[in-house]
mmCIF file of C-alpha atoms in Angstrom:
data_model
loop_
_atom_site.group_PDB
_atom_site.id
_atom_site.type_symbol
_atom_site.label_atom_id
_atom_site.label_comp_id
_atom_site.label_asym_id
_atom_site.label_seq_id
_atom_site.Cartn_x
_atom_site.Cartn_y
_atom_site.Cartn_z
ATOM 1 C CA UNK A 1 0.000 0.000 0.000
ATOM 2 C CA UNK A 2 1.384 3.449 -0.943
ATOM 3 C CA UNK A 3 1.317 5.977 1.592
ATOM 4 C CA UNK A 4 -1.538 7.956 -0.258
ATOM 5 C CA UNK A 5 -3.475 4.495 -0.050
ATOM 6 C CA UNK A 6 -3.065 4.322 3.683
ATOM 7 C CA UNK A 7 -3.963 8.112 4.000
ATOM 8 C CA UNK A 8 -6.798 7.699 1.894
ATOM 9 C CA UNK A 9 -7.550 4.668 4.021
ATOM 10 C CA UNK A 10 -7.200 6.762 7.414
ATOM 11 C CA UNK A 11 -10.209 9.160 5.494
ATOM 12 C CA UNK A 12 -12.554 6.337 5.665
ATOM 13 C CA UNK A 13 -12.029 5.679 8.984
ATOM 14 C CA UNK A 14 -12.947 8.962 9.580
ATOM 15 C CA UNK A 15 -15.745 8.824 7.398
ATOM 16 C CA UNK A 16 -16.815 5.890 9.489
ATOM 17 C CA UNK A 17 -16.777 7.824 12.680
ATOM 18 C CA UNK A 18 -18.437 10.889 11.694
ATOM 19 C CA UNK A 19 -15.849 13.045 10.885
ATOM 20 C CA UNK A 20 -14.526 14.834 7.495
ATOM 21 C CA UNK A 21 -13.262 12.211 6.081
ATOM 22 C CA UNK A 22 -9.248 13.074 5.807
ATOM 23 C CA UNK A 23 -6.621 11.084 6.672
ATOM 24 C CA UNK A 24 -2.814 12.160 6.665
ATOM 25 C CA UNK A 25 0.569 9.900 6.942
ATOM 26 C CA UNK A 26 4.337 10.748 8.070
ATOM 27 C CA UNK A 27 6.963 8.651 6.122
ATOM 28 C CA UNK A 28 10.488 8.978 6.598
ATOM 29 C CA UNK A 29 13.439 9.170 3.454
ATOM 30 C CA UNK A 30 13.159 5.890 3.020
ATOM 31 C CA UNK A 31 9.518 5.589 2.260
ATOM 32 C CA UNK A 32 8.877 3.870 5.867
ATOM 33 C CA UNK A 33 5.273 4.951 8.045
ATOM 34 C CA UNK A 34 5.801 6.816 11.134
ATOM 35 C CA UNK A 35 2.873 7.542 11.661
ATOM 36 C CA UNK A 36 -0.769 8.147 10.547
ATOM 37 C CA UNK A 37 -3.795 9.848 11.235
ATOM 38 C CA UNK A 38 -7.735 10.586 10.382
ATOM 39 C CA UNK A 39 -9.689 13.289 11.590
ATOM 40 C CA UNK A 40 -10.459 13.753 15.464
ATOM 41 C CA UNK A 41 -12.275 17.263 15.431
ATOM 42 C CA UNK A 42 -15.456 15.910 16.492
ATOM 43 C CA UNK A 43 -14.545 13.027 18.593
ATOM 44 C CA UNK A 44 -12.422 15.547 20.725
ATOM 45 C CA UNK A 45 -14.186 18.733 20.268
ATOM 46 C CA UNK A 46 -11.087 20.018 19.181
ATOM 47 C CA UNK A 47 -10.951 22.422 15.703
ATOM 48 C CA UNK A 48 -7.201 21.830 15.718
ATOM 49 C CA UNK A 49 -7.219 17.854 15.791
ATOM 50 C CA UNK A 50 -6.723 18.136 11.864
ATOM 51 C CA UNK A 51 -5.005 14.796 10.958
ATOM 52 C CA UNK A 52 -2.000 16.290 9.719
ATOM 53 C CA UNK A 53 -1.341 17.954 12.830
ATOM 54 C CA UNK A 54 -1.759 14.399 14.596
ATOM 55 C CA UNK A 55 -0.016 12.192 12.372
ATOM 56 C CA UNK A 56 2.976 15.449 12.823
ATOM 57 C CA UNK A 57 2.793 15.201 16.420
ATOM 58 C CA UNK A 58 2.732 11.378 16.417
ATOM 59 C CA UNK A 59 5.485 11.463 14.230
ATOM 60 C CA UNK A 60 7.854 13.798 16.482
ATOM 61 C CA UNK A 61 7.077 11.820 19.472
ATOM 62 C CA UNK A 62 8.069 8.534 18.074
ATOM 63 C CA UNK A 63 11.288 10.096 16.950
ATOM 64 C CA UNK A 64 11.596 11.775 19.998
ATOM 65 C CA UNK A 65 13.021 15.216 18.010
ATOM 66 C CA UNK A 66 10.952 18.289 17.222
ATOM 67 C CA UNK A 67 12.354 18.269 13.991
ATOM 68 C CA UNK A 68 11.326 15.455 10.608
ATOM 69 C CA UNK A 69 13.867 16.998 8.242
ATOM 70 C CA UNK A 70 13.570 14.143 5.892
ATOM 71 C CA UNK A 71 10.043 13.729 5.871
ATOM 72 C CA UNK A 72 6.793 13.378 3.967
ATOM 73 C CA UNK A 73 3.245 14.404 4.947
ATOM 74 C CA UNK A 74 0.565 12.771 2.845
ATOM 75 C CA UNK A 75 -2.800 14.029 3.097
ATOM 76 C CA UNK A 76 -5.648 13.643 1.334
ATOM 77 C CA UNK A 77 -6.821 16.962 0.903
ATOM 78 C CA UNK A 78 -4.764 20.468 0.486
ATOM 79 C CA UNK A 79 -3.525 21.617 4.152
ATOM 80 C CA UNK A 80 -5.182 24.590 5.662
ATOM 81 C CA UNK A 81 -3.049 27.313 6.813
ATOM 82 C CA UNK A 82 -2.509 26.290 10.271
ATOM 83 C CA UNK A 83 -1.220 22.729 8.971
ATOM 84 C CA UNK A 84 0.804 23.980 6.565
ATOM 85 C CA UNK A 85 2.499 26.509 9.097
ATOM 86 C CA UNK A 86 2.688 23.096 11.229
ATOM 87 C CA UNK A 87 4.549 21.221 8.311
ATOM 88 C CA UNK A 88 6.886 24.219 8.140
ATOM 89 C CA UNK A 89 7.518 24.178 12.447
ATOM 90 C CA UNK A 90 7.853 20.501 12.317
ATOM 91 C CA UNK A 91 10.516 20.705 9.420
ATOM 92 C CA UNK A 92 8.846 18.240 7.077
ATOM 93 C CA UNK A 93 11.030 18.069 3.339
ATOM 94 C CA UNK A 94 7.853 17.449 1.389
ATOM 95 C CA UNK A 95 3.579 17.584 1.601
ATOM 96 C CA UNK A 96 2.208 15.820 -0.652
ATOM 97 C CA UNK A 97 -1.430 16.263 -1.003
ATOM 98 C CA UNK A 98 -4.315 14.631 -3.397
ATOM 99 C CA UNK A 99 -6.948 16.814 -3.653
ATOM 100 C CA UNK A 100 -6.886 20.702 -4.163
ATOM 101 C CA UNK A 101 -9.713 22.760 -1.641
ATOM 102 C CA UNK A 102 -9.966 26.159 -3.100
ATOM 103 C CA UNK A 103 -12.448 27.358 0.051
ATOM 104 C CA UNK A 104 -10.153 26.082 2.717
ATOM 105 C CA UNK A 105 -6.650 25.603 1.635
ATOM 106 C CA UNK A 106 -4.052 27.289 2.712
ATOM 107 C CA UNK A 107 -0.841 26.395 0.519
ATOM 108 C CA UNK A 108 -2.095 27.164 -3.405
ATOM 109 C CA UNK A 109 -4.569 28.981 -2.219
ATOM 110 C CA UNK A 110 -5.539 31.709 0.702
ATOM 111 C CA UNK A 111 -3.154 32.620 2.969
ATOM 112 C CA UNK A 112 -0.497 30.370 0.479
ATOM 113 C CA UNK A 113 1.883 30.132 3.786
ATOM 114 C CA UNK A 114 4.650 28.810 2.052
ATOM 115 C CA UNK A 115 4.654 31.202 -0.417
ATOM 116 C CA UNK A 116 5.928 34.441 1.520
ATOM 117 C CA UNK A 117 9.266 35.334 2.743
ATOM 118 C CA UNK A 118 8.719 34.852 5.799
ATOM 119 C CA UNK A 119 7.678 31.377 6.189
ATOM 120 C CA UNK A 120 11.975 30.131 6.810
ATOM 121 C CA UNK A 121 11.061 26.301 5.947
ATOM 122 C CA UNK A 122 8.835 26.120 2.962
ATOM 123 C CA UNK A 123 8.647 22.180 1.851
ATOM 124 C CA UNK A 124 8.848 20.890 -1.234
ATOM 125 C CA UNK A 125 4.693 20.606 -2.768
ATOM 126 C CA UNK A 126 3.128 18.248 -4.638
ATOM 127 C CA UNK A 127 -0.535 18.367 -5.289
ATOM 128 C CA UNK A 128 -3.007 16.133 -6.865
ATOM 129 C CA UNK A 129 -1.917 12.663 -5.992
ATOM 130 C CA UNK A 130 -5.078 10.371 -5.857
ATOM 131 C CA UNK A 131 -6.963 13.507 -6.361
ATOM 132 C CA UNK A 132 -10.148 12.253 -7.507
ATOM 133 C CA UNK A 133 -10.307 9.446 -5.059
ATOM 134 C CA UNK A 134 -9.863 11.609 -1.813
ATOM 135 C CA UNK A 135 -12.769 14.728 -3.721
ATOM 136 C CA UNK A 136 -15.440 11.453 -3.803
ATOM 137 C CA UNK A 137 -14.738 10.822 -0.560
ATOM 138 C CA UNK A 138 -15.714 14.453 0.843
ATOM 139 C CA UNK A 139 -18.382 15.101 -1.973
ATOM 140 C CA UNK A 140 -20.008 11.666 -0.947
ATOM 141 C CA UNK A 141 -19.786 12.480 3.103
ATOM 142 C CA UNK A 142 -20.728 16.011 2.444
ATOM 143 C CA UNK A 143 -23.819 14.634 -0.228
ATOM 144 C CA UNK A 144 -25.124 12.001 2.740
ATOM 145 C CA UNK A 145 -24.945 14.777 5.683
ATOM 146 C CA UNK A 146 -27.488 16.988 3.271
ATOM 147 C CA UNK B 1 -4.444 41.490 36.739
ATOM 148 C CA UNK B 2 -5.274 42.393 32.856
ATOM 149 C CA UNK B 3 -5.266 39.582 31.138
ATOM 150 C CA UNK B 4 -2.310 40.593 28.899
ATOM 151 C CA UNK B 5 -0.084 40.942 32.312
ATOM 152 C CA UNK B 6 -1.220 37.334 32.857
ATOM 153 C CA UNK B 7 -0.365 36.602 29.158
ATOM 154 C CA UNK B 8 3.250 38.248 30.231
ATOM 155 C CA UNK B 9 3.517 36.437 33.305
ATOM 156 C CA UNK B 10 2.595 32.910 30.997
ATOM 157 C CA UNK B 11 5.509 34.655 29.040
ATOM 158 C CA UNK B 12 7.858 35.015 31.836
ATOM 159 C CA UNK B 13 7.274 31.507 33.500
ATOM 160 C CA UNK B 14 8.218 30.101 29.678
ATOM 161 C CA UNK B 15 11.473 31.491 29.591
ATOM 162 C CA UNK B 16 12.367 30.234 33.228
ATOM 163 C CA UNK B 17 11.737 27.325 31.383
ATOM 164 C CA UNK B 18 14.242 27.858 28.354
ATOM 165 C CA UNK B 19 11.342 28.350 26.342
ATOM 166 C CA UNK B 20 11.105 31.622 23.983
ATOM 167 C CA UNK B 21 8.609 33.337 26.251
ATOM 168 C CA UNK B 22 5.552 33.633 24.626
ATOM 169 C CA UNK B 23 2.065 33.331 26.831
ATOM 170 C CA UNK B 24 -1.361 33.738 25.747
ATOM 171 C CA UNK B 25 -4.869 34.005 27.709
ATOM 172 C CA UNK B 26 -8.162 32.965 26.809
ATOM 173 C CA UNK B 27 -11.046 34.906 28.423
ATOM 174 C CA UNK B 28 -14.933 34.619 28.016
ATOM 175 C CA UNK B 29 -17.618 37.699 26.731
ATOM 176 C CA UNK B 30 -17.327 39.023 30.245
ATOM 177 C CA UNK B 31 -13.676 39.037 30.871
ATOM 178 C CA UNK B 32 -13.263 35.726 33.210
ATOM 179 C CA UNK B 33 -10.404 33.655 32.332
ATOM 180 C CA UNK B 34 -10.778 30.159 30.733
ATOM 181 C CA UNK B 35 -7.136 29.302 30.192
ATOM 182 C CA UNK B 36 -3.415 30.902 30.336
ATOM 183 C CA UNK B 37 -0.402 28.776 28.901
ATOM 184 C CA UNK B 38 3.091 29.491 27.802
ATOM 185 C CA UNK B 39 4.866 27.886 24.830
ATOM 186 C CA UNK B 40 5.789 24.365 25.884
ATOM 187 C CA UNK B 41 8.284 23.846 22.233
ATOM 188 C CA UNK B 42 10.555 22.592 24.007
ATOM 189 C CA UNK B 43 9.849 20.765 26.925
ATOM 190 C CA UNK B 44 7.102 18.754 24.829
ATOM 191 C CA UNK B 45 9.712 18.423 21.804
ATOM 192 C CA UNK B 46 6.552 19.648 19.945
ATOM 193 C CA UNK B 47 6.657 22.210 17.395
ATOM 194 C CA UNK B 48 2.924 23.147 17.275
ATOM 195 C CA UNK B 49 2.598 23.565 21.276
ATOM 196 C CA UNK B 50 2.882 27.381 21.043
ATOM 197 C CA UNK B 51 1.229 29.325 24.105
ATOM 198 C CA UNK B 52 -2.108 29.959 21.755
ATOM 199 C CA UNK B 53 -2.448 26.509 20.436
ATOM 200 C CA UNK B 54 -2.111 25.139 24.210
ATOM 201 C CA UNK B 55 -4.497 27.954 25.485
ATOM 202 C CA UNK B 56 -7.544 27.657 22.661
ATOM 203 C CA UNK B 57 -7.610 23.582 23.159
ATOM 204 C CA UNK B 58 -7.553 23.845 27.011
ATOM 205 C CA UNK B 59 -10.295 26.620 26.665
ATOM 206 C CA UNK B 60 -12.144 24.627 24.419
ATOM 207 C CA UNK B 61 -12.378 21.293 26.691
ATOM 208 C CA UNK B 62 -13.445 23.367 29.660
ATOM 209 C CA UNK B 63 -16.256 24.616 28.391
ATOM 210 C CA UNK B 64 -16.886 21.116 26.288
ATOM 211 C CA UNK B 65 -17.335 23.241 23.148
ATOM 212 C CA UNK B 66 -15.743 23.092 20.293
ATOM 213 C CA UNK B 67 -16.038 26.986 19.567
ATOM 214 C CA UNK B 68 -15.328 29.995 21.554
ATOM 215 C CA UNK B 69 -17.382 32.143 19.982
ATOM 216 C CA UNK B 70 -17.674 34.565 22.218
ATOM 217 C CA UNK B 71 -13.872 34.694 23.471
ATOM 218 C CA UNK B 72 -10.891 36.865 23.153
ATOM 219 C CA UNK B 73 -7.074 35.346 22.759
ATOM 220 C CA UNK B 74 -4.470 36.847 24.343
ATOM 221 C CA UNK B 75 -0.620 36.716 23.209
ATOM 222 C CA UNK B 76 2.112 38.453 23.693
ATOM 223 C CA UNK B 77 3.120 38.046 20.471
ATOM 224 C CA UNK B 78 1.278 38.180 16.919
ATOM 225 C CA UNK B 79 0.352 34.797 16.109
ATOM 226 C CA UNK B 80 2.123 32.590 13.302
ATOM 227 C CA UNK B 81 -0.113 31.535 10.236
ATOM 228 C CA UNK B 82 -0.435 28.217 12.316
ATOM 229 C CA UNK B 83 -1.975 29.931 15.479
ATOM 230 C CA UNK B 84 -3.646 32.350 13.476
ATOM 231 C CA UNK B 85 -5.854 29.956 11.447
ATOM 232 C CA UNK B 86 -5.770 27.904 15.074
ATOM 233 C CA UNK B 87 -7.880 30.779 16.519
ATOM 234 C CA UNK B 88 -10.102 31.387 12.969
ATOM 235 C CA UNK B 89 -11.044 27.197 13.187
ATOM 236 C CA UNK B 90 -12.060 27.690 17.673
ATOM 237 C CA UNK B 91 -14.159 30.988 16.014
ATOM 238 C CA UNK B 92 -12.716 33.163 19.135
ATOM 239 C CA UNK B 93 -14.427 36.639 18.934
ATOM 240 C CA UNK B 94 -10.717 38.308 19.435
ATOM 241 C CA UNK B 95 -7.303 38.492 18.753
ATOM 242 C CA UNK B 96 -5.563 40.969 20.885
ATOM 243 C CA UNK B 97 -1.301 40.567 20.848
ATOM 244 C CA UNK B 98 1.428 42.405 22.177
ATOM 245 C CA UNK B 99 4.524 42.787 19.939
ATOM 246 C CA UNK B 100 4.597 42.888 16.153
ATOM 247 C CA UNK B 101 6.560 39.648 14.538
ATOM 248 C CA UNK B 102 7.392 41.231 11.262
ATOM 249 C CA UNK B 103 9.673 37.355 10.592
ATOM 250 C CA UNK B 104 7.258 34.987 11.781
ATOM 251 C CA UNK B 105 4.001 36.537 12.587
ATOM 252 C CA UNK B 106 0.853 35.450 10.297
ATOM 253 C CA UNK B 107 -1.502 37.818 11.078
ATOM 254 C CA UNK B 108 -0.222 41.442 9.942
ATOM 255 C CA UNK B 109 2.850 39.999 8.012
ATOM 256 C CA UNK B 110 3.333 37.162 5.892
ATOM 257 C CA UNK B 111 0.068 34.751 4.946
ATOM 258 C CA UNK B 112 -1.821 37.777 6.799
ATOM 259 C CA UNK B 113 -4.340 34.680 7.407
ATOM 260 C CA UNK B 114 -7.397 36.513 8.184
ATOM 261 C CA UNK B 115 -6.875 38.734 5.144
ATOM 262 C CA UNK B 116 -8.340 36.317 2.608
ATOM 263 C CA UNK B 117 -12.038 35.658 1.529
ATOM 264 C CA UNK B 118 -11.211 31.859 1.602
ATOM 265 C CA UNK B 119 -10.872 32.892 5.822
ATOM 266 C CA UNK B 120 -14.335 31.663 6.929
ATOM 267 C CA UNK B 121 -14.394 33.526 10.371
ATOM 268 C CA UNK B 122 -12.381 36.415 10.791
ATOM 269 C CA UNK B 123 -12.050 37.449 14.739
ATOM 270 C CA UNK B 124 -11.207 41.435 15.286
ATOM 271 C CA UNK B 125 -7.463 41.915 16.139
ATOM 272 C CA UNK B 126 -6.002 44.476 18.223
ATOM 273 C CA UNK B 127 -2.332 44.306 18.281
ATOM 274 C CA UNK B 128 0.455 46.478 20.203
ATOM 275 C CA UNK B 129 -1.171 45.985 23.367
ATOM 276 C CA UNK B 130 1.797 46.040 26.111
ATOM 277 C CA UNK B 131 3.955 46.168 23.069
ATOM 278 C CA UNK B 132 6.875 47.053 24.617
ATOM 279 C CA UNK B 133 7.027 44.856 27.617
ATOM 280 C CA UNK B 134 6.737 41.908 25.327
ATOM 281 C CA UNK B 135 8.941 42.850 22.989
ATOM 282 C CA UNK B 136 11.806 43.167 25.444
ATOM 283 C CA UNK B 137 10.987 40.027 26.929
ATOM 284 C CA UNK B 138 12.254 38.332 23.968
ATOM 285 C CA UNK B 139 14.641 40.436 23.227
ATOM 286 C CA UNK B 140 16.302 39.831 26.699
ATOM 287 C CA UNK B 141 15.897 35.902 26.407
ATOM 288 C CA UNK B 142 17.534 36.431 22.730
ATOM 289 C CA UNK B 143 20.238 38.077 23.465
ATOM 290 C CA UNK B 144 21.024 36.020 26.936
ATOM 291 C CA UNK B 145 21.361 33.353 24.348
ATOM 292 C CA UNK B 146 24.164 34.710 22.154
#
C-alpha cells in the first residue's frame, strides 16, 4: 500500500466515525510509516485535531526530536493554513497532497503560507496525488450529511 | 491582573523554562479567564505547542465546546499563520497581541491569514497591546542566548 493508499484509508475511517473524512501519513526518506492519522475534530471537540497535525505530532514523538527533516506528509486533501504553518515548524522536506480545496486551503490557495518570505522552511509541494479518489470521498460524506 | 499581564507572566514563567517566552490568555464575553499557557516547544519536543495553540484547546475542553465564539485570545506576540488559522477554526471573537513579529508573525505579516475571503471567520485583532514589555521580553531571552 502506498502511503496515499493508507492516507486515503485513514479518510474512511474517519468517514466511518463521523468526521470529514481526511486522513494524513508521516513517512520517513526511506519511504517507511511513522505515523498516521484521520480526523479527530469531532470526537475531541477540538478544531485543531486536523489529521496532519496528529499524524505530525505522532510522528515527532516517536522520533523523539521536534524536527522530521527528511520527511513526507501525505494528506488527502490540500492543508489549511494552520497545517501547513505546522509542516513548516515541524521541518517536514515534502507535503504531498491529493486533492486541491480552493475554500479552505491554505498552501495554493488563501493565505499560500509557504509562499511568503517569511515562512523560513517552505517544503517541497506536490498536489493532486489520488486527487479524484480523496474529492469522492468528501463530496459523498458532504452529499449524505445533506 | 489584565489579562495581557497574565499573558506576560505565561511569558515570563516560559522562559524560566528555556522556552522563547511567549504566553497567551483565553477569556470569556465578560472578561473571566478560561485558560493561560506558555509555549511548551521545548519541553514537549513539539513544534505546534505554542502558548495559543495550548491555550484555545484547554479553553475549548473546559467549556466542552468546540467553539469559543464569544472569546478573546491573548498573546504576547502576533500569532504565526499556524496559530492564526488555530484561533479562525475555535471561532474566538478576538485576537488581541502584544509585539509585532514582522519574521514569523501570520496575522499582519506574511500569509496575513485573516486577510483572505477563503478565511471563513475572521475574529477582530487588536495588536500592540503592552507592546513594549513583550517585545523586550524576547529580546532579553535572545540576546542572553548569544
Amino acid at each position: 500500500m502506498t502511503p496515499m493508499e493508507m492516507a486515503l484509508e485513514e479518510a474512511r475511517a474517519a468517514a466511518s466515525r463521523g468526521e470529514v473524512p481526511i486522513g494524513a501519513v508521516v513517512t520517513d526518506a526511506h519511504g517507511a510509516v511513522l505515523s498516521r492519522a484521520g480526523n479527530r475534530v469531532e470526537e475531541r471537540r477540538d478544531p485543531s485535531a486536523h489529521a496532519e497535525m496528529l499524524a505530525l505530532r505522532e510522528a515527532a514523538v516517536l522520533r523523539g526530536a521536534k524536527h522530521l527533516t527528511d520527511a513526507t506528509l501525505w494528506v488527502t486533501l490540500e492543508p489549511c493554513a494552520m497545517c501547513a504553518q505546522g509542516a513548516s515548524l515541524f521541518r517536514v522536506a515534502r507535503v504531498v497532497f491529493a486533492a486541491y480545496d480552493p475554500k479552505g486551503g491554505g498552501v495554493e490557495h488563501g493565505a499560500r503560507v509557504f509562499a511568503h518570505s517569511q515562512c523560513n522552511h517552505a517544503p517541497e509541494v506536490v498536489g493532486g496525488v489520488r486527487e479524484s479518489e480523496a474529492a469522492e470521498l468528501l463530496r459523498a460524506f458532504f452529499a449524505a450529511r445533506r
